[in-house]
């Protein structure tokens, strides 16, 4: 049986699995240039675009224009459309304004310059989130996500608490402890993160390049073993993986988190700050899927010390790693709960 402390180390160091326009001081800057495109998504409306200093970010927005802003963040290798097709409309009916961006390397999101480092590191994802808010002129928002998206929200909430009204994070505190990235974890945890090690190799890079759909299907089945997804849901997500930067960003993300690749110098100051594992001071709700194939569910006590503000933890039955898509009711309820804490 894995000890609670050891499991916590696993979740912090190599957990479930930001950015745009960051200066040397770690401040994110951006410019606004929003416009809808002709593409639409079920329940989420047209794809829109906004530009930061680094990215052209594709996103959806749902809900009343002056509603309480919530940013819904997807994981890998999943789709923001699938993950939030039910969550966003449910929140919109309650008066929330939901913003659902496509992370760097996914969907229609593009780097503005060919010579920009295709980083997937945690600081880049968190900074992308803040720059996205700057571009849309959102002073503050509630962050909610899982996997890569949960990490982006945790990073942004920890480093820019003044921009965050609350955070919902699947699998708890997801800021990576790179200082112990080379320390072994319990075999039961290492088994679930097999692709981390696969991507360290050139064979893994080629495998992702050539077999991205087959590889993603394996991850979906293993990470969410009770989820009965449809072929239509999988096909919709697969559209995101044709992004020209997908392979570079994904490979860098997994190599960087295991201290096997350098980071983008643009985010070096942010990464230094993250080495201290900063506390999340804003209201927070953490969720574990009872059927998560990557991170086994816990009572949350192992990472409770990382949340110094109001905090609640729940284990969600019949949910795996892609919790918002598998249990949209529970994820929506968590957002309502954390908003009420403020």
CSV table of C-alpha atoms in Angstrom, one decimal:
chain,number,residue,atom,x,y,z
A,1,UNK,CA,0.0,0.0,0.0
A,2,UNK,CA,1.3,3.4,-0.9
A,3,UNK,CA,1.8,5.8,2.0
A,4,UNK,CA,0.0,9.1,2.1
A,5,UNK,CA,3.3,11.0,2.2
A,6,UNK,CA,4.7,9.0,-0.7
A,7,UNK,CA,1.6,9.5,-2.8
A,8,UNK,CA,1.7,13.3,-2.1
A,9,UNK,CA,5.3,13.4,-3.3
A,10,UNK,CA,4.2,11.6,-6.4
A,11,UNK,CA,1.4,14.0,-7.0
A,12,UNK,CA,3.7,17.0,-6.5
A,13,UNK,CA,6.7,15.8,-8.4
A,14,UNK,CA,5.1,14.1,-11.4
A,15,UNK,CA,1.4,14.7,-11.0
A,16,UNK,CA,-1.4,14.2,-13.4
A,17,UNK,CA,-0.1,14.9,-15.7
A,18,UNK,CA,2.4,28.8,-18.5
A,19,UNK,CA,3.7,31.7,-21.5
A,20,UNK,CA,2.6,34.5,-23.3
A,21,UNK,CA,4.6,37.8,-23.1
A,22,UNK,CA,6.5,37.3,-19.8
A,23,UNK,CA,9.2,39.9,-18.9
A,24,UNK,CA,12.2,39.2,-16.8
A,25,UNK,CA,10.3,40.3,-13.7
A,26,UNK,CA,7.7,37.6,-14.4
A,27,UNK,CA,4.9,40.0,-15.4
A,28,UNK,CA,2.7,38.9,-18.3
A,29,UNK,CA,1.7,41.4,-20.9
A,30,UNK,CA,-0.6,41.1,-23.9
A,31,UNK,CA,-2.5,42.9,-26.6
A,32,UNK,CA,-6.1,42.4,-27.6
A,33,UNK,CA,-7.2,41.3,-31.0
A,34,UNK,CA,-10.4,39.1,-30.7
A,35,UNK,CA,-12.5,37.9,-33.5
A,36,UNK,CA,-14.8,34.9,-34.2
A,37,UNK,CA,-14.1,32.4,-36.9
A,38,UNK,CA,-16.5,30.3,-38.9
A,39,UNK,CA,-16.0,27.1,-36.8
A,40,UNK,CA,-18.4,26.3,-34.0
A,41,UNK,CA,-18.5,23.7,-31.3
A,42,UNK,CA,-21.4,21.9,-29.7
A,43,UNK,CA,-22.6,24.0,-26.7
A,44,UNK,CA,-19.6,26.4,-26.9
A,45,UNK,CA,-20.3,28.6,-29.9
A,46,UNK,CA,-17.8,29.8,-32.4
A,47,UNK,CA,-14.0,29.6,-32.1
A,48,UNK,CA,-12.6,33.1,-31.3
A,49,UNK,CA,-9.0,34.3,-31.3
A,50,UNK,CA,-7.0,36.7,-29.2
A,51,UNK,CA,-3.3,37.6,-29.4
A,52,UNK,CA,-0.8,37.8,-26.7
A,53,UNK,CA,2.9,38.7,-27.1
A,54,UNK,CA,3.7,35.0,-27.8
A,55,UNK,CA,0.5,33.3,-29.0
A,56,UNK,CA,-2.6,33.6,-31.1
A,57,UNK,CA,-4.9,31.8,-28.7
A,58,UNK,CA,-8.1,30.1,-29.9
A,59,UNK,CA,-10.9,30.0,-27.4
A,60,UNK,CA,-14.7,29.8,-26.8
A,61,UNK,CA,-16.8,32.0,-24.6
A,62,UNK,CA,-20.2,31.1,-23.2
A,63,UNK,CA,-22.6,33.0,-21.0
A,64,UNK,CA,-23.8,36.5,-20.2
A,65,UNK,CA,-21.3,39.2,-21.2
A,66,UNK,CA,-21.1,40.6,-17.7
A,67,UNK,CA,-21.3,37.3,-15.8
A,68,UNK,CA,-18.7,36.2,-13.3
A,69,UNK,CA,-15.7,35.1,-15.3
A,70,UNK,CA,-14.6,31.5,-15.2
A,71,UNK,CA,-11.7,30.1,-17.2
A,72,UNK,CA,-12.0,26.4,-18.0
A,73,UNK,CA,-8.7,24.7,-18.8
A,74,UNK,CA,-8.2,21.3,-20.5
A,75,UNK,CA,-5.7,18.6,-20.1
A,76,UNK,CA,-3.6,16.3,-22.4
A,77,UNK,CA,-4.5,14.6,-24.6
A,78,UNK,CA,-8.1,15.8,-24.2
A,79,UNK,CA,-10.3,18.5,-25.8
A,80,UNK,CA,-11.7,21.6,-24.3
A,81,UNK,CA,-14.8,21.1,-26.3
A,82,UNK,CA,-15.4,17.6,-25.0
A,83,UNK,CA,-14.3,18.4,-21.5
A,84,UNK,CA,-16.6,21.4,-21.1
A,85,UNK,CA,-19.5,20.9,-23.5
A,86,UNK,CA,-21.8,20.3,-20.5
A,87,UNK,CA,-20.0,22.3,-17.8
A,88,UNK,CA,-19.9,25.6,-19.6
A,89,UNK,CA,-23.6,25.8,-20.6
A,90,UNK,CA,-24.5,24.7,-17.0
A,91,UNK,CA,-22.5,27.6,-15.6
A,92,UNK,CA,-23.8,30.0,-18.2
A,93,UNK,CA,-27.4,29.2,-17.1
A,94,UNK,CA,-26.3,30.3,-13.6
A,95,UNK,CA,-25.0,33.6,-14.8
A,96,UNK,CA,-21.3,32.8,-15.3
A,97,UNK,CA,-19.2,33.9,-18.3
A,98,UNK,CA,-17.0,30.9,-19.3
A,99,UNK,CA,-13.8,31.2,-21.3
A,100,UNK,CA,-12.4,28.0,-22.7
A,101,UNK,CA,-9.0,28.4,-24.3
A,102,UNK,CA,-7.0,25.9,-26.4
A,103,UNK,CA,-3.6,25.4,-24.7
A,104,UNK,CA,-0.4,26.1,-26.6
A,105,UNK,CA,0.2,23.4,-29.2
A,106,UNK,CA,-3.5,22.4,-29.4
A,107,UNK,CA,-6.2,23.2,-31.9
A,108,UNK,CA,-6.1,26.6,-33.6
A,109,UNK,CA,-3.8,28.2,-31.0
A,110,UNK,CA,-0.5,29.2,-32.8
A,111,UNK,CA,2.8,30.7,-31.9
A,112,UNK,CA,3.3,34.1,-33.5
A,113,UNK,CA,7.0,33.6,-34.3
A,114,UNK,CA,8.8,30.7,-35.8
A,115,UNK,CA,11.8,31.2,-33.5
A,116,UNK,CA,9.8,31.0,-30.3
A,117,UNK,CA,10.8,28.1,-28.0
A,118,UNK,CA,8.0,25.5,-28.2
A,119,UNK,CA,7.9,25.1,-24.4
A,120,UNK,CA,5.4,23.0,-22.6
A,121,UNK,CA,6.8,23.8,-19.1
A,122,UNK,CA,4.5,24.6,-16.2
A,123,UNK,CA,5.5,28.3,-16.0
A,124,UNK,CA,4.7,28.8,-19.7
A,125,UNK,CA,1.2,27.4,-19.2
A,126,UNK,CA,0.5,29.6,-16.2
A,127,UNK,CA,1.8,32.7,-17.8
A,128,UNK,CA,-0.3,31.9,-20.9
A,129,UNK,CA,-3.3,32.0,-18.7
A,130,UNK,CA,-2.5,35.5,-17.3
A,131,UNK,CA,-1.6,36.9,-20.7
A,132,UNK,CA,-5.0,35.5,-22.0
A,133,UNK,CA,-6.7,37.4,-19.3
A,134,UNK,CA,-4.8,40.5,-20.2
A,135,UNK,CA,-5.7,40.2,-23.8
A,136,UNK,CA,-9.4,39.9,-22.9
A,137,UNK,CA,-9.1,42.7,-20.3
A,138,UNK,CA,-10.2,40.3,-17.5
A,139,UNK,CA,-8.9,41.7,-14.2
A,140,UNK,CA,-9.8,38.6,-12.2
A,141,UNK,CA,-11.4,35.2,-12.9
A,142,UNK,CA,-12.0,31.8,-11.3
A,143,UNK,CA,-9.7,29.1,-12.7
A,144,UNK,CA,-10.9,25.5,-13.1
A,145,UNK,CA,-9.0,22.6,-14.8
A,146,UNK,CA,-7.4,19.2,-14.8
A,147,UNK,CA,-4.1,17.7,-15.9
A,148,UNK,CA,-2.2,20.4,-17.9
A,149,UNK,CA,-5.0,22.8,-17.4
A,150,UNK,CA,-5.2,22.2,-13.6
A,151,UNK,CA,-1.5,22.9,-13.4
A,152,UNK,CA,-1.8,26.1,-15.4
A,153,UNK,CA,-4.5,27.3,-13.0
A,154,UNK,CA,-2.5,26.3,-9.9
A,155,UNK,CA,0.6,28.1,-11.2
A,156,UNK,CA,-1.3,31.3,-12.0
A,157,UNK,CA,-3.2,31.2,-8.7
A,158,UNK,CA,0.0,30.8,-6.8
A,159,UNK,CA,2.1,33.4,-8.6
A,160,UNK,CA,-0.7,35.9,-9.4
A,161,UNK,CA,-3.3,35.5,-6.6
A,162,UNK,CA,-4.6,39.0,-7.3
A,163,UNK,CA,-5.9,37.8,-10.6
A,164,UNK,CA,-7.7,34.7,-9.2
A,165,UNK,CA,-11.0,34.6,-7.3
A,166,UNK,CA,-10.7,30.8,-6.7
A,167,UNK,CA,-9.4,27.6,-8.1
A,168,UNK,CA,-10.8,24.1,-8.9
A,169,UNK,CA,-8.0,21.6,-9.4
A,170,UNK,CA,-8.3,17.9,-10.2
A,171,UNK,CA,-5.7,15.9,-8.4
A,172,UNK,CA,-4.9,18.7,-5.9
A,173,UNK,CA,-1.7,20.8,-5.9
A,174,UNK,CA,-0.2,20.3,-9.3
A,175,UNK,CA,2.8,22.6,-9.2
A,176,UNK,CA,5.8,20.3,-10.1
A,177,UNK,CA,8.7,20.0,-7.7
A,178,UNK,CA,11.5,20.0,-10.2
A,179,UNK,CA,14.1,19.8,-7.4
A,180,UNK,CA,13.1,16.1,-6.9
A,181,UNK,CA,12.3,15.3,-10.5
A,182,UNK,CA,14.9,12.5,-10.6
A,183,UNK,CA,13.8,10.9,-7.4
A,184,UNK,CA,12.0,7.5,-7.9
A,185,UNK,CA,8.3,7.2,-7.1
A,186,UNK,CA,6.3,4.1,-6.0
A,187,UNK,CA,6.1,1.6,-8.9
A,188,UNK,CA,2.3,1.9,-8.8
A,189,UNK,CA,2.7,5.6,-9.7
A,190,UNK,CA,5.5,5.1,-12.2
A,191,UNK,CA,3.4,2.5,-14.0
A,192,UNK,CA,0.6,5.1,-14.6
A,193,UNK,CA,3.1,7.6,-16.0
A,194,UNK,CA,4.7,5.3,-18.5
A,195,UNK,CA,4.4,7.9,-21.3
A,196,UNK,CA,6.5,10.4,-19.3
A,197,UNK,CA,9.5,8.0,-19.9
A,198,UNK,CA,8.5,7.0,-23.4
A,199,UNK,CA,8.6,10.7,-24.4
A,200,UNK,CA,12.2,11.0,-23.0
A,201,UNK,CA,13.4,9.0,-26.0
A,202,UNK,CA,13.7,9.7,-29.6
A,203,UNK,CA,11.5,6.6,-30.2
A,204,UNK,CA,8.8,8.3,-28.1
A,205,UNK,CA,9.0,11.5,-30.1
A,206,UNK,CA,8.6,9.5,-33.3
A,207,UNK,CA,5.8,7.5,-31.8
A,208,UNK,CA,3.9,10.6,-30.9
A,209,UNK,CA,4.5,12.1,-34.4
A,210,UNK,CA,3.4,8.9,-36.2
A,211,UNK,CA,0.8,7.4,-33.9
A,212,UNK,CA,-0.7,10.4,-32.1
A,213,UNK,CA,-4.3,9.1,-32.3
A,214,UNK,CA,-3.4,5.5,-31.3
A,215,UNK,CA,-1.3,6.7,-28.4
A,216,UNK,CA,-4.0,9.1,-27.2
A,217,UNK,CA,-6.5,6.3,-27.3
A,218,UNK,CA,-4.3,4.2,-25.0
A,219,UNK,CA,-4.0,7.1,-22.6
A,220,UNK,CA,-7.8,7.7,-22.6
A,221,UNK,CA,-8.4,4.1,-21.8
A,222,UNK,CA,-5.7,3.7,-19.1
A,223,UNK,CA,-6.2,7.1,-17.4
A,224,UNK,CA,-10.0,6.9,-17.3
A,225,UNK,CA,-10.7,3.1,-17.3
A,226,UNK,CA,-14.4,3.4,-16.5
A,227,UNK,CA,-15.2,6.1,-19.1
A,228,UNK,CA,-17.3,4.9,-22.0
A,229,UNK,CA,-16.4,7.6,-24.5
A,230,UNK,CA,-17.8,7.6,-28.0
A,231,UNK,CA,-15.9,7.5,-31.3
A,232,UNK,CA,-17.4,11.0,-32.1
A,233,UNK,CA,-15.9,12.3,-28.8
A,234,UNK,CA,-12.5,10.9,-29.7
A,235,UNK,CA,-12.6,12.1,-33.3
A,236,UNK,CA,-13.4,15.6,-32.1
A,237,UNK,CA,-10.4,15.6,-29.8
A,238,UNK,CA,-8.2,14.2,-32.4
A,239,UNK,CA,-8.6,17.4,-34.5
A,240,UNK,CA,-6.6,19.2,-31.9
A,241,UNK,CA,-3.5,17.1,-32.4
A,242,UNK,CA,-2.9,18.2,-35.9
A,243,UNK,CA,-1.5,21.5,-34.6
A,244,UNK,CA,2.0,22.0,-36.1
A,245,UNK,CA,3.5,22.6,-32.7
A,246,UNK,CA,1.7,19.7,-30.9
A,247,UNK,CA,4.6,17.3,-30.9
A,248,UNK,CA,7.2,19.8,-29.8
A,249,UNK,CA,5.1,21.2,-27.0
A,250,UNK,CA,4.1,17.8,-25.6
A,251,UNK,CA,7.6,16.3,-25.8
A,252,UNK,CA,9.1,19.4,-24.1
A,253,UNK,CA,6.4,19.3,-21.3
A,254,UNK,CA,7.2,15.7,-20.3
A,255,UNK,CA,11.0,16.1,-20.7
A,256,UNK,CA,11.1,19.3,-18.7
A,257,UNK,CA,9.1,18.0,-15.8
A,258,UNK,CA,11.6,15.1,-15.4
A,259,UNK,CA,14.5,17.6,-15.6
A,260,UNK,CA,15.6,16.1,-18.9
A,261,UNK,CA,15.3,19.2,-21.0
A,262,UNK,CA,16.1,22.9,-20.3
A,263,UNK,CA,13.3,25.4,-20.0
A,264,UNK,CA,12.6,28.5,-22.1
A,265,UNK,CA,14.8,31.4,-20.6
A,266,UNK,CA,11.7,33.6,-20.9
A,267,UNK,CA,10.2,31.7,-18.0
A,268,UNK,CA,13.3,31.1,-15.9
A,269,UNK,CA,12.4,33.6,-13.2
A,270,UNK,CA,8.9,32.0,-12.9
A,271,UNK,CA,10.4,28.5,-12.7
A,272,UNK,CA,12.7,29.7,-9.9
A,273,UNK,CA,9.8,31.0,-7.9
A,274,UNK,CA,7.9,27.7,-8.5
A,275,UNK,CA,10.8,25.7,-7.0
A,276,UNK,CA,9.6,27.1,-3.6
A,277,UNK,CA,6.3,25.4,-4.1
A,278,UNK,CA,4.3,28.6,-3.4
A,279,UNK,CA,1.1,28.2,-1.5
A,280,UNK,CA,-2.3,28.8,-3.1
A,281,UNK,CA,-3.9,31.5,-0.9
A,282,UNK,CA,-7.2,31.9,-2.8
A,283,UNK,CA,-10.3,29.7,-2.1
A,284,UNK,CA,-9.8,26.2,-3.6
A,285,UNK,CA,-11.7,23.0,-4.2
A,286,UNK,CA,-9.7,19.9,-5.1
A,287,UNK,CA,-11.1,16.8,-6.7
A,288,UNK,CA,-9.9,13.3,-7.2
A,289,UNK,CA,-11.6,10.8,-9.5
A,290,UNK,CA,-12.3,7.6,-7.7
A,291,UNK,CA,-11.4,5.7,-10.9
A,292,UNK,CA,-8.4,7.8,-11.9
A,293,UNK,CA,-5.9,5.6,-13.7
A,294,UNK,CA,-2.9,7.9,-13.2
A,295,UNK,CA,-3.2,9.3,-9.6
A,296,UNK,CA,-5.1,7.2,-7.1
A,297,UNK,CA,-7.7,9.1,-5.0
A,298,UNK,CA,-6.7,10.3,-1.6
A,299,UNK,CA,-8.4,12.3,1.2
A,300,UNK,CA,-6.3,15.4,0.1
A,301,UNK,CA,-4.5,15.7,3.5
A,302,UNK,CA,-1.1,15.1,1.8
A,303,UNK,CA,-1.2,18.4,0.0
A,304,UNK,CA,-3.5,20.4,2.3
A,305,UNK,CA,-0.5,22.4,3.5
A,306,UNK,CA,-0.2,23.9,0.0
A,307,UNK,CA,-3.6,25.6,0.3
A,308,UNK,CA,-3.6,28.3,2.9
A,309,UNK,CA,-7.0,29.8,2.1
A,310,UNK,CA,-10.4,28.2,2.3
A,311,UNK,CA,-10.1,24.7,0.9
A,312,UNK,CA,-12.3,21.7,0.4
A,313,UNK,CA,-11.5,18.3,-1.1
A,314,UNK,CA,-13.8,15.7,-2.6
A,315,UNK,CA,-13.4,12.2,-4.1
A,316,UNK,CA,-15.8,11.9,-7.1
A,317,UNK,CA,-17.2,8.4,-7.8
A,318,UNK,CA,-17.3,7.1,-11.4
A,319,UNK,CA,-14.7,9.6,-12.6
A,320,UNK,CA,-11.3,9.1,-14.1
A,321,UNK,CA,-8.6,11.6,-15.1
A,322,UNK,CA,-10.7,13.6,-17.5
A,323,UNK,CA,-13.1,14.5,-14.6
A,324,UNK,CA,-15.0,17.4,-16.2
A,325,UNK,CA,-16.1,15.3,-19.2
A,326,UNK,CA,-16.8,12.2,-17.2
A,327,UNK,CA,-18.6,13.9,-14.3
A,328,UNK,CA,-19.6,17.4,-15.5
A,329,UNK,CA,-22.2,17.6,-12.6
A,330,UNK,CA,-19.5,17.2,-10.0
A,331,UNK,CA,-17.1,19.6,-11.7
A,332,UNK,CA,-19.8,22.2,-12.1
A,333,UNK,CA,-20.7,21.8,-8.4
A,334,UNK,CA,-17.1,22.3,-7.4
A,335,UNK,CA,-17.0,25.7,-9.3
A,336,UNK,CA,-20.1,26.8,-7.6
A,337,UNK,CA,-18.7,25.7,-4.2
A,338,UNK,CA,-15.4,27.6,-4.6
A,339,UNK,CA,-17.2,30.7,-5.8
A,340,UNK,CA,-19.4,30.6,-2.7
A,341,UNK,CA,-16.2,30.5,-0.5
A,342,UNK,CA,-15.2,33.9,-1.6
